[in-house]
Amino acid sequence: MSRIVMLIDLDSFYASVEERRNHELKGKPIAICMFSGRSKNSGAIATANYPARKLGIHSGIPIKKAKELDKEGVVVFLPADRDYYKQVSDRIMQIYRKYADRFEQVSIDEAYIEVTKRCKGSFEKAIELAERIRKEVHESEGITCTVGIGYNKFVAKMASKLKKPDSVNVVDHEDFQKLIWPLPVKKLHGIGEKTEMMLKGFGIETIEDLAKFNLGKLKMALGTAKAEQFWNHANGIDDDELEDEDKKQMSKLKTLMKDSRDAAYIFEGAGEFAQILQKRLDERNIGFKSIAIIVVTTAFKTKTKSMTLSHVEKRVENVLPEYKKLLVEFLKENPDDTIRRFGLRVGNFEEFGEQRTLADFGK
Ligand code: DCP
Ligand code: MG
């Protein structure tokens, strides 16, 4: 039975919500602005709907530049209303949860759901389910989404990227080489400009070139962790599981490329986990008072080692040394365990909200 994972990404999310909230906006080009408050037009575009994207307006560009691109003055510029978008997002995530064996929210408008059991390993059933979810989201919130379906998280993500907006796209085992291999290597999720240049230096132009490239050489250029990740992905391999999280704690785990007791090796992915957790904490505007490492041993036993902090911490990267200490102590205390999966957890949350100090507002 094949594993089946979906990545569901809402289309031009903030802009779609605004369009739905105010029917007069329907069909017009819309850009959502994150004003910095320094001067009238300072800040960046959070997102733009597809008609505005045709004019070259997209997330990340300065508001000033977006207004220059809007030569005919047809674009509607709106301030971002994140609290409202968050409420819509929370309701939509509840819809996904109903159908998921496992659920992992990645951002305000993106989530993975594992549906292997629910769809009994059938991609046809998964397509039906995806259409049902899309219908429910559209009926209840009036917005569209794109569902990528694959046999792991990476393939699902690629499937969604290939067919935005408003659609369902499947990449199954047979399709992978046909659909993914011909793409330029920069289309591989996670590859930025620098890595792309480096890969081009090796003559790697397509994802197929990367998949067939010598892994040893790649490791020397990119470091072991990155090289293995990109090379595996190029070959359609990804055994990352969905991290279900409840309201009280959240974690990020990954299977190591090889089982190990070497603390430095095991800890290599920790910086990336910290960034992922930080994004989730920031979205909920919460800090944490306890941290833990989670390990799954070669014998598939899950064990944790935790500690309570003396204060509410906002930034996961600040406590990376504490996580490392927990790992070193764990290895000392468990001399017979070899580690297969490793991850970080944060918990014991406190909301910021009104508790912000005056200093926070002065920034
Ligand atoms: N966002 C932001 N700043 C960015 C990128 C995104 O504030 N630099 C916000 C606005 C988006 C939302 O996050 O609506 C989701 O991001 P996506 O990358 O999924 O972009 P969209 O949903 O807007 O568009 P797409 O249809 O490409 O998914
Ligand atoms: Mg989106």
XYZ file of C-alpha atoms and ligand atoms in Angstrom:
392
model
C 0.000 0.000 0.000
C 1.417 3.383 -0.972
C 1.746 6.172 1.519
C -0.426 9.179 0.554
C 0.261 12.721 1.704
C -1.481 15.945 0.658
C -0.141 19.463 0.807
C -2.988 21.969 0.807
C -2.067 25.570 0.043
C -4.691 28.331 -0.056
C -4.557 30.488 -3.186
C -3.325 34.098 -2.771
C -4.582 33.711 0.761
C -4.775 37.202 2.309
C -6.019 38.694 -0.970
C -8.650 35.955 -1.403
C -9.973 36.582 2.110
C -10.289 40.314 1.397
C -12.034 39.613 -1.908
C -14.504 37.401 -0.119
C -15.055 39.951 2.665
C -15.867 42.777 0.238
C -17.730 41.698 -2.901
C -17.007 45.008 -4.628
C -13.412 43.856 -4.937
C -14.308 40.780 -6.959
C -12.199 40.455 -10.108
C -10.084 43.516 -9.332
C -6.317 43.346 -8.844
C -5.583 43.437 -5.102
C -2.338 43.826 -3.169
C -2.095 43.342 0.599
C 0.392 45.656 2.302
C 2.420 45.246 5.469
C 3.007 48.915 6.298
C 6.082 49.476 8.421
C 4.690 52.799 9.647
C 7.861 54.776 8.990
C 6.452 56.762 6.088
C 3.265 56.601 4.044
C 4.377 53.943 1.580
C 7.125 52.169 3.485
C 6.747 48.427 3.912
C 6.340 45.357 1.735
C 3.641 43.514 -0.185
C 2.428 40.443 1.753
C 0.652 38.980 -1.243
C -1.227 39.918 -4.381
C -4.086 38.159 -6.141
C -3.496 36.661 -9.573
C -4.718 39.717 -11.601
C -2.263 41.934 -9.660
C 0.541 39.385 -10.146
C 0.098 39.859 -13.915
C 1.350 43.423 -13.376
C 4.472 42.123 -11.628
C 3.206 42.724 -8.090
C 4.017 39.858 -5.709
C 4.916 39.141 -2.097
C 8.111 40.634 -0.790
C 8.433 43.657 -3.087
C 8.356 47.186 -1.585
C 4.935 48.855 -1.542
C 6.456 51.835 -3.318
C 7.610 49.652 -6.201
C 4.188 47.954 -6.398
C 2.540 51.378 -6.754
C 4.926 52.251 -9.575
C 4.038 49.003 -11.347
C 0.371 49.953 -11.074
C 0.708 52.503 -13.893
C -3.028 52.815 -14.540
C -3.972 53.079 -10.882
C -6.249 50.019 -11.033
C -4.820 48.011 -8.135
C -6.600 48.080 -4.768
C -3.988 48.348 -1.982
C -5.218 47.150 1.420
C -3.523 46.938 4.823
C -3.020 43.394 6.142
C -5.514 42.311 8.819
C -3.663 39.312 10.211
C -6.001 38.627 13.130
C -8.883 38.198 10.733
C -6.876 35.986 8.346
C -5.830 33.861 11.326
C -9.483 33.258 12.283
C -10.316 32.167 8.723
C -7.206 29.982 8.667
C -8.108 28.297 11.979
C -11.551 27.372 10.676
C -10.094 25.938 7.458
C -7.487 23.902 9.374
C -10.374 22.336 11.338
C -11.853 21.123 8.037
C -8.562 19.441 7.068
C -8.175 17.825 10.486
C -11.500 15.979 10.099
C -10.155 13.981 7.164
C -6.550 13.469 8.242
C -4.857 10.390 9.728
C -2.248 12.957 10.766
C -2.095 16.710 10.376
C 0.754 19.201 10.298
C 0.241 22.912 9.787
C 3.219 24.559 8.099
C 2.080 28.178 7.926
C -1.052 30.301 8.131
C -2.254 28.981 4.777
C -0.495 25.668 4.286
C -0.838 22.219 5.845
C 0.117 18.635 5.181
C -2.365 15.865 5.820
C -1.536 12.190 5.769
C -4.424 10.189 4.303
C -2.793 6.800 3.732
C -5.243 4.934 5.955
C -8.272 7.004 5.093
C -7.737 6.468 1.352
C -6.425 2.895 1.770
C -3.373 3.744 -0.319
C -5.493 4.629 -3.367
C -4.610 7.776 -5.314
C -8.090 7.778 -6.927
C -9.687 7.917 -3.484
C -7.246 10.678 -2.553
C -8.307 12.766 -5.560
C -11.961 12.395 -4.542
C -11.115 13.425 -0.994
C -9.106 16.427 -2.208
C -12.065 17.633 -4.286
C -14.357 17.173 -1.311
C -12.065 19.246 0.909
C -11.755 21.945 -1.751
C -15.544 22.079 -2.060
C -15.997 22.367 1.696
C -13.395 25.140 1.998
C -15.022 26.997 -0.884
C -18.537 26.629 0.470
C -17.676 27.704 3.987
C -15.033 30.390 3.382
C -15.436 31.274 -0.301
C -11.820 30.758 -1.248
C -9.934 28.305 -3.423
C -6.928 26.146 -2.705
C -4.472 23.887 -4.447
C -3.923 20.314 -3.324
C -0.726 18.475 -4.185
C -0.932 14.707 -3.688
C 2.174 12.550 -3.442
C 3.654 9.485 -1.750
C 5.590 11.623 0.753
C 5.695 15.233 1.970
C 8.268 16.388 -0.549
C 6.425 14.933 -3.546
C 3.125 16.424 -2.311
C 4.751 19.855 -2.047
C 6.205 19.611 -5.552
C 2.822 18.468 -6.904
C 1.127 21.538 -5.435
C 3.792 23.919 -6.731
C 3.392 22.573 -10.265
C -0.288 23.360 -10.579
C -1.299 26.503 -8.719
C -3.974 27.893 -8.376
C -7.353 26.213 -7.839
C -6.570 22.603 -8.671
C -5.639 19.097 -7.578
C -2.411 17.594 -8.831
C -1.144 14.058 -8.286
C 2.423 12.901 -8.668
C 2.571 9.162 -8.032
C 5.485 6.731 -8.189
C 5.277 6.332 -11.968
C 4.939 10.074 -12.611
C 7.908 11.269 -10.597
C 10.649 10.828 -13.177
C 8.409 11.973 -16.022
C 7.093 15.130 -14.329
C 9.785 16.167 -11.850
C 13.093 15.155 -13.433
C 12.916 17.521 -16.451
C 12.447 20.604 -14.213
C 15.314 23.055 -13.666
C 17.072 22.316 -10.387
C 15.967 25.610 -8.814
C 12.405 24.275 -8.782
C 13.380 21.697 -6.171
C 11.802 22.872 -2.927
C 14.442 24.481 -0.702
C 17.052 25.298 -3.360
C 17.950 28.979 -3.315
C 20.026 31.081 -5.679
C 23.390 30.273 -4.063
C 22.874 26.505 -4.126
C 21.590 26.746 -7.682
C 24.790 28.513 -8.781
C 26.939 25.939 -7.023
C 25.059 23.051 -8.641
C 25.359 24.701 -12.065
C 29.112 24.798 -11.483
C 28.969 20.991 -11.464
C 26.961 20.967 -14.675
C 23.732 20.157 -12.811
C 20.891 21.863 -14.690
C 17.848 19.656 -14.091
C 16.502 17.681 -11.148
C 17.420 14.533 -13.088
C 21.070 15.707 -13.264
C 21.023 16.161 -9.488
C 19.427 12.747 -8.895
C 22.170 11.056 -10.911
C 25.062 13.107 -9.541
C 27.698 11.543 -7.301
C 26.507 11.944 -3.703
C 30.030 11.957 -2.264
C 31.017 14.954 -4.401
C 27.800 16.721 -3.495
C 28.511 16.260 0.219
C 31.889 17.934 -0.157
C 30.267 20.950 -1.787
C 27.128 21.352 0.328
C 27.867 19.532 3.581
C 26.449 16.129 4.467
C 22.990 17.114 5.696
C 22.012 19.414 2.794
C 23.572 17.171 0.149
C 21.683 14.115 1.395
C 18.417 16.022 1.647
C 18.541 17.479 -1.870
C 19.848 14.271 -3.431
C 17.136 12.190 -1.755
C 14.457 14.638 -2.793
C 15.704 14.643 -6.389
C 15.227 10.870 -6.277
C 11.726 11.211 -4.799
C 12.839 9.934 -1.379
C 11.528 11.589 1.807
C 10.673 9.709 4.977
C 9.875 12.806 7.022
C 6.723 12.181 9.002
C 3.960 14.630 9.826
C 4.370 16.216 13.213
C 0.976 16.286 14.883
C 0.998 18.985 17.462
C -1.483 19.789 20.149
C -2.023 23.130 21.775
C 0.324 22.459 24.670
C 3.537 21.637 22.893
C 5.077 21.456 19.451
C 7.974 19.535 18.043
C 10.024 18.977 14.936
C 11.682 15.627 14.280
C 13.521 14.010 11.437
C 14.986 10.617 10.630
C 18.789 10.804 10.538
C 20.490 9.715 7.350
C 22.271 7.062 9.397
C 21.716 5.823 12.956
C 24.239 7.457 15.261
C 25.549 8.191 18.767
C 27.667 11.134 17.615
C 26.176 14.238 19.270
C 27.606 16.643 16.666
C 26.134 14.609 13.808
C 22.753 14.109 15.488
C 22.519 17.827 16.244
C 23.260 18.976 12.671
C 19.592 19.565 11.824
C 18.791 21.417 15.059
C 19.247 24.918 13.628
C 16.697 24.191 10.922
C 14.244 22.691 13.445
C 14.617 25.839 15.567
C 13.634 28.009 12.597
C 10.588 25.880 11.831
C 9.403 25.916 15.442
C 10.036 29.668 15.623
C 7.714 30.272 12.698
C 4.938 28.317 14.422
C 5.484 30.126 17.732
C 5.442 33.519 16.007
C 2.185 32.682 14.278
C 0.558 32.032 17.648
C 2.482 34.860 19.325
C 3.596 32.627 22.192
C 6.757 31.967 24.191
C 7.770 28.755 25.951
C 9.053 27.710 29.350
C 10.077 24.125 28.777
C 12.221 22.393 26.188
C 12.916 18.763 25.401
C 14.802 16.603 22.988
C 12.941 13.669 21.474
C 14.777 10.633 20.205
C 13.604 7.478 18.526
C 16.128 4.707 18.990
C 17.212 2.080 16.496
C 14.866 -0.246 18.388
C 12.007 2.223 17.604
C 11.590 3.312 21.226
C 10.657 6.986 21.688
C 12.394 8.721 24.604
C 12.545 12.339 25.741
C 14.689 14.421 28.041
C 13.337 17.780 29.129
C 14.134 20.802 31.247
C 12.235 23.826 32.551
C 13.667 27.255 31.799
C 13.930 29.966 34.435
C 12.047 32.429 32.197
C 9.621 32.551 29.274
C 11.803 32.338 26.173
C 10.760 33.819 22.820
C 13.493 32.513 20.569
C 14.280 28.832 20.041
C 17.762 29.591 18.712
C 18.654 31.123 22.109
C 18.291 27.736 23.787
C 20.115 25.603 21.201
C 23.046 25.164 23.644
C 20.609 23.805 26.258
C 19.172 21.345 23.742
C 22.700 20.202 22.900
C 23.433 19.672 26.600
C 20.276 17.572 26.951
C 21.420 15.428 24.044
C 24.932 14.929 25.432
C 23.491 13.988 28.840
C 20.997 11.652 27.207
C 23.750 9.808 25.347
C 25.729 9.479 28.584
C 22.719 8.163 30.506
C 21.718 5.738 27.748
C 24.942 4.104 26.593
C 23.095 1.299 24.790
C 20.839 3.491 22.663
C 21.675 4.388 19.095
C 19.559 7.149 17.638
C 17.444 6.826 14.520
C 15.283 9.953 14.705
C 15.987 13.178 16.539
C 13.987 16.314 17.248
C 13.318 19.355 19.399
C 10.214 20.157 21.397
C 8.982 23.357 23.039
C 6.152 23.506 25.555
C 4.585 25.139 28.570
C 3.473 28.098 26.465
C 2.635 31.624 27.505
C 0.785 34.042 25.292
C 2.285 37.434 24.646
C -0.613 39.556 23.398
C -1.339 42.235 25.993
C 1.607 41.205 28.113
C 4.011 43.001 25.790
C 6.176 45.525 27.536
C 6.474 49.158 26.520
C 9.918 48.365 25.157
C 8.310 46.054 22.577
C 6.168 48.886 21.264
C 9.152 51.231 21.016
C 10.798 49.012 18.347
N 2.945 36.189 3.189
C 3.577 37.318 3.702
N 4.827 37.659 3.285
C 5.478 36.905 2.368
C 4.860 35.749 1.840
C 3.573 35.422 2.279
O 2.994 38.005 4.548
N 6.707 37.260 1.949
C 1.564 35.862 3.632
C 0.554 36.376 2.629
C 0.054 35.159 1.924
C 0.237 34.066 2.950
O 1.350 34.471 3.750
O -1.290 35.293 1.509
C 0.500 32.695 2.347
O 1.713 32.670 1.596
P 1.851 31.896 0.224
O 3.282 31.844 -0.112
O 1.094 30.616 0.250
O 1.187 32.885 -0.831
P -0.309 33.072 -1.259
O -1.246 32.162 -0.561
O -0.635 34.520 -1.134
O -0.258 32.755 -2.804
P -0.248 31.341 -3.550
O -1.514 31.323 -4.348
O 0.968 31.375 -4.411
O -0.199 30.278 -2.494
Mg -0.899 30.083 -0.468
